[in-house]
Coordinates of C-alpha atoms in Angstrom, one line a residue:
M721 CA 205.4 58.3 6.7
P722 CA 202.4 58.6 8.8
L723 CA 199.9 55.7 8.0
L724 CA 196.6 58.2 8.3
R725 CA 198.5 60.5 6.2
R726 CA 198.9 58.3 3.0
L727 CA 195.4 57.0 4.0
S728 CA 193.9 60.2 3.9
S729 CA 195.7 61.2 0.6
S730 CA 194.2 58.1 -1.0
L731 CA 191.0 57.5 0.1
Q732 CA 189.2 60.5 -2.2
Q733 CA 190.7 59.1 -5.1
V734 CA 189.9 55.4 -3.8
V735 CA 186.9 56.6 -3.1
K736 CA 185.0 58.1 -6.3
F737 CA 187.5 56.2 -8.4
T738 CA 185.7 52.9 -9.2
N739 CA 182.6 50.9 -8.1
R740 CA 183.3 47.8 -9.5
S741 CA 182.9 44.6 -7.5
F742 CA 184.8 43.5 -5.2
K743 CA 185.0 40.0 -6.8
S744 CA 187.5 41.5 -9.5
L745 CA 189.9 42.5 -6.8
K746 CA 192.9 39.7 -6.2
F747 CA 195.2 39.1 -3.8
P748 CA 198.9 38.8 -4.3
G749 CA 199.7 35.2 -5.2
E750 CA 196.0 34.1 -5.9
P751 CA 195.7 33.0 -9.7
I752 CA 194.6 35.2 -12.2
E753 CA 191.5 34.2 -13.9
S754 CA 191.8 33.6 -18.0
S755 CA 188.2 33.8 -18.5
V756 CA 188.0 37.9 -19.8
S757 CA 187.3 39.6 -22.6
P758 CA 188.9 38.0 -26.0
T759 CA 189.7 41.9 -26.7
L760 CA 192.0 42.6 -23.5
T761 CA 195.4 42.3 -22.5
H762 CA 197.1 41.6 -19.6
G763 CA 199.9 44.3 -18.8
I764 CA 202.5 44.4 -15.5
H765 CA 204.0 47.2 -14.3
V766 CA 206.9 47.7 -11.5
F767 CA 207.5 51.1 -9.9
H768 CA 210.3 52.3 -7.5
C769 CA 210.7 55.7 -6.1
P770 CA 211.3 57.9 -3.4
D771 CA 207.9 57.2 -0.5
G772 CA 205.5 59.9 -0.6
V773 CA 201.8 61.2 -0.4
G774 CA 199.1 59.6 -3.0
I775 CA 201.7 57.3 -5.4
V776 CA 199.1 54.5 -5.0
A777 CA 196.5 56.8 -6.0
K778 CA 198.0 58.4 -9.0
L779 CA 199.0 54.4 -10.1
S780 CA 195.7 53.5 -10.0
E781 CA 194.2 56.2 -11.3
C782 CA 196.8 55.8 -14.3
I783 CA 195.3 52.8 -15.1
A784 CA 191.6 53.2 -14.7
S785 CA 192.3 56.5 -16.9
R786 CA 192.9 54.5 -20.2
G787 CA 190.1 51.5 -19.1
G788 CA 191.9 49.6 -17.6
N789 CA 191.4 47.3 -14.6
I790 CA 194.4 46.1 -11.5
L791 CA 194.0 42.5 -10.7
V792 CA 197.0 42.2 -8.6
A793 CA 198.8 45.1 -6.7
D794 CA 201.7 44.5 -3.9
V795 CA 203.5 47.1 -2.4
F796 CA 206.7 47.0 0.2
V797 CA 207.5 50.3 1.8
P798 CA 210.7 49.1 4.1
E799 CA 210.6 50.9 7.3
K800 CA 212.4 53.6 8.2
K801 CA 214.2 53.8 4.5
N802 CA 212.0 56.5 2.8
V803 CA 211.2 54.3 -0.4
F804 CA 208.5 52.6 -2.3
Y805 CA 208.3 49.4 -4.2
S806 CA 205.4 48.3 -6.1
R807 CA 203.9 45.9 -8.7
S808 CA 200.8 45.6 -10.7
E809 CA 199.3 43.5 -12.8
F810 CA 196.1 44.8 -15.0
I811 CA 194.1 44.0 -18.3
F812 CA 193.1 46.7 -20.8
D813 CA 192.3 47.2 -24.2
P814 CA 195.1 47.5 -26.4
I815 CA 192.9 49.7 -29.0
K816 CA 191.9 52.0 -26.2
W817 CA 195.1 51.8 -24.8
P818 CA 198.1 51.8 -27.6
R819 CA 201.5 50.4 -26.4
E820 CA 203.3 53.2 -27.1
Q821 CA 200.4 55.8 -24.9
M822 CA 201.0 53.3 -22.4
D823 CA 205.1 54.1 -22.4
E824 CA 204.3 58.1 -22.5
D825 CA 201.8 57.6 -19.3
F826 CA 204.0 55.6 -17.0
F827 CA 207.0 57.6 -18.1
K828 CA 205.3 60.8 -16.5
L829 CA 204.5 59.0 -13.4
S830 CA 207.8 58.3 -13.1
K831 CA 208.8 62.0 -13.7
M832 CA 206.3 63.2 -11.1
F833 CA 207.8 60.9 -8.4
N834 CA 211.4 60.9 -9.5
A835 CA 211.7 57.1 -10.0
M836 CA 214.4 55.0 -9.9
R837 CA 212.6 52.6 -11.6
S838 CA 209.3 52.7 -13.7
V839 CA 209.1 49.3 -15.7
V840 CA 205.8 48.1 -18.1
R841 CA 205.9 45.2 -19.9
V842 CA 203.1 43.2 -22.0
P843 CA 203.6 40.0 -22.4
D844 CA 201.7 39.3 -25.1
I845 CA 202.8 42.2 -27.5
D846 CA 206.3 43.0 -26.3
P847 CA 209.1 40.7 -27.3
K848 CA 210.0 37.9 -25.6
Y849 CA 213.5 38.3 -23.2
K850 CA 216.4 36.8 -25.4
V851 CA 218.9 34.7 -23.3
A852 CA 221.7 32.9 -23.7
V853 CA 222.2 29.9 -21.1
L854 CA 225.8 28.8 -20.4
A855 CA 226.5 25.7 -18.8
S856 CA 229.4 22.8 -18.1
K857 CA 229.4 19.2 -18.2
Q858 CA 226.2 18.7 -15.5
E859 CA 223.1 19.0 -17.3
H860 CA 220.3 18.8 -15.0
C861 CA 219.9 22.7 -14.5
L862 CA 219.9 22.7 -19.0
V863 CA 217.9 20.2 -19.6
D864 CA 215.5 21.3 -17.2
F865 CA 215.8 24.7 -18.7
L866 CA 215.4 23.6 -22.3
Y867 CA 212.4 21.5 -21.4
G868 CA 210.7 24.2 -19.4
W869 CA 211.3 26.4 -22.8
Q870 CA 209.8 23.7 -25.3
E871 CA 206.8 23.6 -22.9
G872 CA 206.0 27.2 -22.6
K873 CA 206.7 28.0 -19.0
L874 CA 209.7 29.8 -19.5
P875 CA 208.5 33.4 -21.4
V876 CA 212.2 33.4 -23.7
E877 CA 214.1 33.1 -26.6
I878 CA 216.6 31.2 -26.2
T879 CA 219.6 32.5 -28.6
C880 CA 222.3 29.8 -27.9
V881 CA 223.6 26.9 -25.6
I882 CA 227.5 28.0 -24.9
S883 CA 229.5 25.3 -23.0
N884 CA 233.1 24.5 -22.4
H885 CA 231.9 21.0 -22.5
D886 CA 232.4 18.8 -25.5
R887 CA 228.9 16.8 -26.3
G888 CA 228.7 14.6 -28.9
P889 CA 226.3 14.8 -32.0
N890 CA 223.9 12.3 -30.9
S891 CA 223.7 13.2 -27.4
H892 CA 220.0 14.1 -26.2
V893 CA 220.9 17.9 -25.7
I894 CA 222.8 18.5 -29.3
R895 CA 219.7 16.4 -30.5
F896 CA 217.5 18.6 -28.9
L897 CA 219.1 21.8 -30.1
E898 CA 219.1 20.6 -33.2
R899 CA 215.6 20.4 -33.8
H900 CA 214.8 24.1 -32.8
G901 CA 217.6 25.4 -34.3
I902 CA 219.4 26.7 -31.0
P903 CA 222.7 26.9 -32.0
Y904 CA 225.5 25.2 -29.7
H905 CA 228.7 26.6 -29.5
Y906 CA 231.7 24.6 -28.0
L907 CA 234.6 26.8 -26.2
C908 CA 237.5 24.6 -24.2
A909 CA 238.7 27.2 -21.7
K910 CA 241.4 25.4 -20.5
E911 CA 244.0 27.7 -21.6
N912 CA 241.6 30.8 -21.2
K913 CA 238.2 31.0 -20.5
R914 CA 237.6 32.9 -24.0
E915 CA 235.4 35.6 -22.4
E916 CA 235.7 37.7 -25.5
E917 CA 234.0 35.3 -27.7
I918 CA 231.6 34.4 -25.2
L919 CA 230.7 38.4 -25.2
E920 CA 230.5 37.9 -29.1
L921 CA 227.5 35.5 -28.7
V922 CA 225.6 37.0 -25.8
Q923 CA 225.8 40.7 -26.9
N924 CA 222.2 40.7 -28.0
T925 CA 220.6 38.8 -25.7
D926 CA 218.6 40.7 -22.4
F927 CA 220.2 38.1 -20.0
L928 CA 222.4 34.9 -18.9
V929 CA 222.0 31.9 -17.1
L930 CA 224.4 30.1 -16.0
A931 CA 223.0 26.6 -15.6
R932 CA 225.6 25.0 -13.6
Y933 CA 228.8 26.6 -15.6
M934 CA 232.2 26.1 -13.9
Q935 CA 234.2 29.2 -14.6
I936 CA 234.4 32.0 -13.0
L937 CA 232.8 35.4 -15.1
S938 CA 235.7 38.1 -14.6
G939 CA 234.7 41.2 -13.7
K940 CA 235.8 42.7 -17.0
F941 CA 233.2 40.4 -18.4
L942 CA 230.9 41.4 -16.3
R943 CA 231.2 45.3 -16.5
S944 CA 231.5 44.6 -20.5
Y945 CA 228.1 42.9 -20.6
G946 CA 226.7 45.4 -18.6
K947 CA 223.1 43.4 -18.2
D948 CA 221.8 40.9 -15.5
V949 CA 223.2 37.4 -14.9
I950 CA 221.3 34.6 -13.1
N951 CA 223.8 31.8 -11.4
I952 CA 222.5 28.7 -9.6
H953 CA 224.0 26.8 -7.1
H954 CA 223.9 24.3 -4.6
G955 CA 223.1 25.4 -1.0
L956 CA 225.9 23.1 0.3
L957 CA 228.5 26.4 0.3
P958 CA 230.5 27.4 2.5
S959 CA 230.4 24.4 4.9
F960 CA 231.3 21.8 1.4
K961 CA 233.9 23.2 -0.3
G962 CA 236.1 22.1 -3.8
G963 CA 235.4 18.7 -5.2
K964 CA 232.2 16.6 -4.8
P965 CA 230.5 18.6 -2.4
A966 CA 227.3 16.6 -2.2
K967 CA 229.3 13.5 -1.2
Q968 CA 230.8 15.6 1.6
A969 CA 227.9 16.6 3.1
F970 CA 226.4 12.8 2.5
D971 CA 229.0 11.6 4.8
A972 CA 228.8 14.2 7.5
G973 CA 225.0 13.5 7.6
V974 CA 223.6 17.1 7.0
K975 CA 219.6 16.7 7.1
L976 CA 218.7 19.6 4.6
I977 CA 220.6 20.7 1.9
G978 CA 219.5 23.4 -1.2
A979 CA 220.1 25.5 -3.5
T980 CA 219.9 29.5 -4.0
S981 CA 219.4 31.5 -7.2
H982 CA 221.2 35.3 -7.5
F983 CA 222.7 37.7 -9.5
V984 CA 226.4 36.9 -10.8
T985 CA 228.9 40.3 -9.0
E986 CA 232.3 40.1 -8.9
E987 CA 232.4 38.4 -5.6
L988 CA 232.3 34.5 -5.9
D989 CA 228.9 33.5 -5.0
A990 CA 228.1 36.6 -3.8
G991 CA 225.5 38.6 -5.3
P992 CA 221.8 39.4 -4.7
I993 CA 219.6 36.7 -4.0
I994 CA 216.6 35.6 -6.2
E995 CA 215.0 32.6 -5.2
Q996 CA 216.1 30.2 -2.3
M997 CA 215.1 26.5 -2.2
V998 CA 215.3 23.6 0.7
E999 CA 214.7 20.0 1.1
R1000 CA 215.2 17.5 3.7
V1001 CA 217.3 14.6 3.9
S1002 CA 217.7 11.7 5.8
H1003 CA 219.9 8.6 6.9
R1004 CA 217.4 6.6 4.1
D1005 CA 219.2 8.1 1.8
N1006 CA 221.9 6.5 -0.2
L1007 CA 224.2 9.0 -2.1
R1008 CA 222.4 8.5 -5.3
T1009 CA 218.9 9.6 -4.1
F1010 CA 220.9 12.6 -2.2
V1011 CA 222.2 13.5 -5.2
Q1012 CA 219.1 13.3 -7.0
K1013 CA 216.8 15.3 -4.8
S1014 CA 219.9 17.9 -4.9
E1015 CA 219.5 18.2 -8.4
D1016 CA 216.0 18.5 -8.5
V1017 CA 216.2 21.6 -5.8
E1018 CA 218.6 22.9 -8.3
K1019 CA 216.3 23.3 -11.1
Q1020 CA 213.5 24.3 -9.5
C1021 CA 214.9 27.1 -7.9
L1022 CA 216.7 28.2 -11.0
A1023 CA 213.2 27.9 -13.3
K1024 CA 211.4 30.1 -10.6
A1025 CA 214.2 32.8 -10.3
I1026 CA 213.7 32.5 -14.5
K1027 CA 210.3 33.0 -14.1
S1028 CA 210.5 35.8 -11.0
Y1029 CA 212.9 37.9 -13.4
C1030 CA 210.5 37.6 -16.3
E1031 CA 207.6 38.3 -15.0
L1032 CA 208.8 41.6 -13.4
R1033 CA 208.9 40.9 -9.7
V1034 CA 212.2 41.7 -8.8
L1035 CA 213.9 44.7 -7.8
P1036 CA 217.0 45.8 -6.7
Y1037 CA 217.2 46.3 -2.8
E1038 CA 219.8 48.3 -0.8
M1039 CA 222.9 47.2 -1.4
N1040 CA 223.0 43.1 -2.0
K1041 CA 219.2 42.9 -1.3
T1042 CA 216.2 42.2 -3.6
V1043 CA 212.7 42.7 -3.3
V1044 CA 211.0 39.8 -4.7
F1045 CA 206.9 40.1 -5.1

């Protein structure tokens, strides 16, 4: 769609829309100030629909008509694709704009523009996402996830931890889980993957996290679960397959290592990518520091992916891509 036509349609709405100060405007990536009225609450809305004239104006009008104020707005219209993506953060008075009314207002917008996705979330009002964590023997991603949750960095409720590795009662992971009342389920997967039992344990979750879970989930499991599964793996693939990939990469003298967090699909390690990170290594690293750097970047990458997902920053794009605001 020609840019002038989009601007012309939106300009009249924007000019009469409000005279609020430019100081209240925020650009993507800027921190949101916490010094707002205690009666105001933050909301997040994401929108995915066919591209058309006036979408931004109508979204802004919807929020402003209820006394809301947009703090962050991000839009993506891919070239020659005729689709529109947006993510908005706003503040509002829940007394003037009740949560049920908000859902109704955005639903009307989604019908107006034939939206494929319209999701609104109010973190201080809505329940936290329920998540189960699957892990194997390696603990660095699991431990980092648990401590991130404890410190309030990850806005989720952990329903349980499932593992094919039997941890002793005095291990630091088990003691942590017991202190916080989080069940730990050991399912030995030598004979079979125990997927039916896993499905029973995770049926009330919103999504799953594979924190270095070294079992391949079948297509039948993924279809039966029917919700998102987020995985993390090192960035040494596909060059260094099999056992001890870090040592293989170290012996090969690689200079960059990394990690990839992605959605799980039936094709192994080929789902839509959510986050990727890299770390430089050099001849000064020994195998221990090499492995430590690799594990650190895996932890950071997984935490960033989960946080982005919970903040509605991740939207599907085409067949196997994502838009990450």
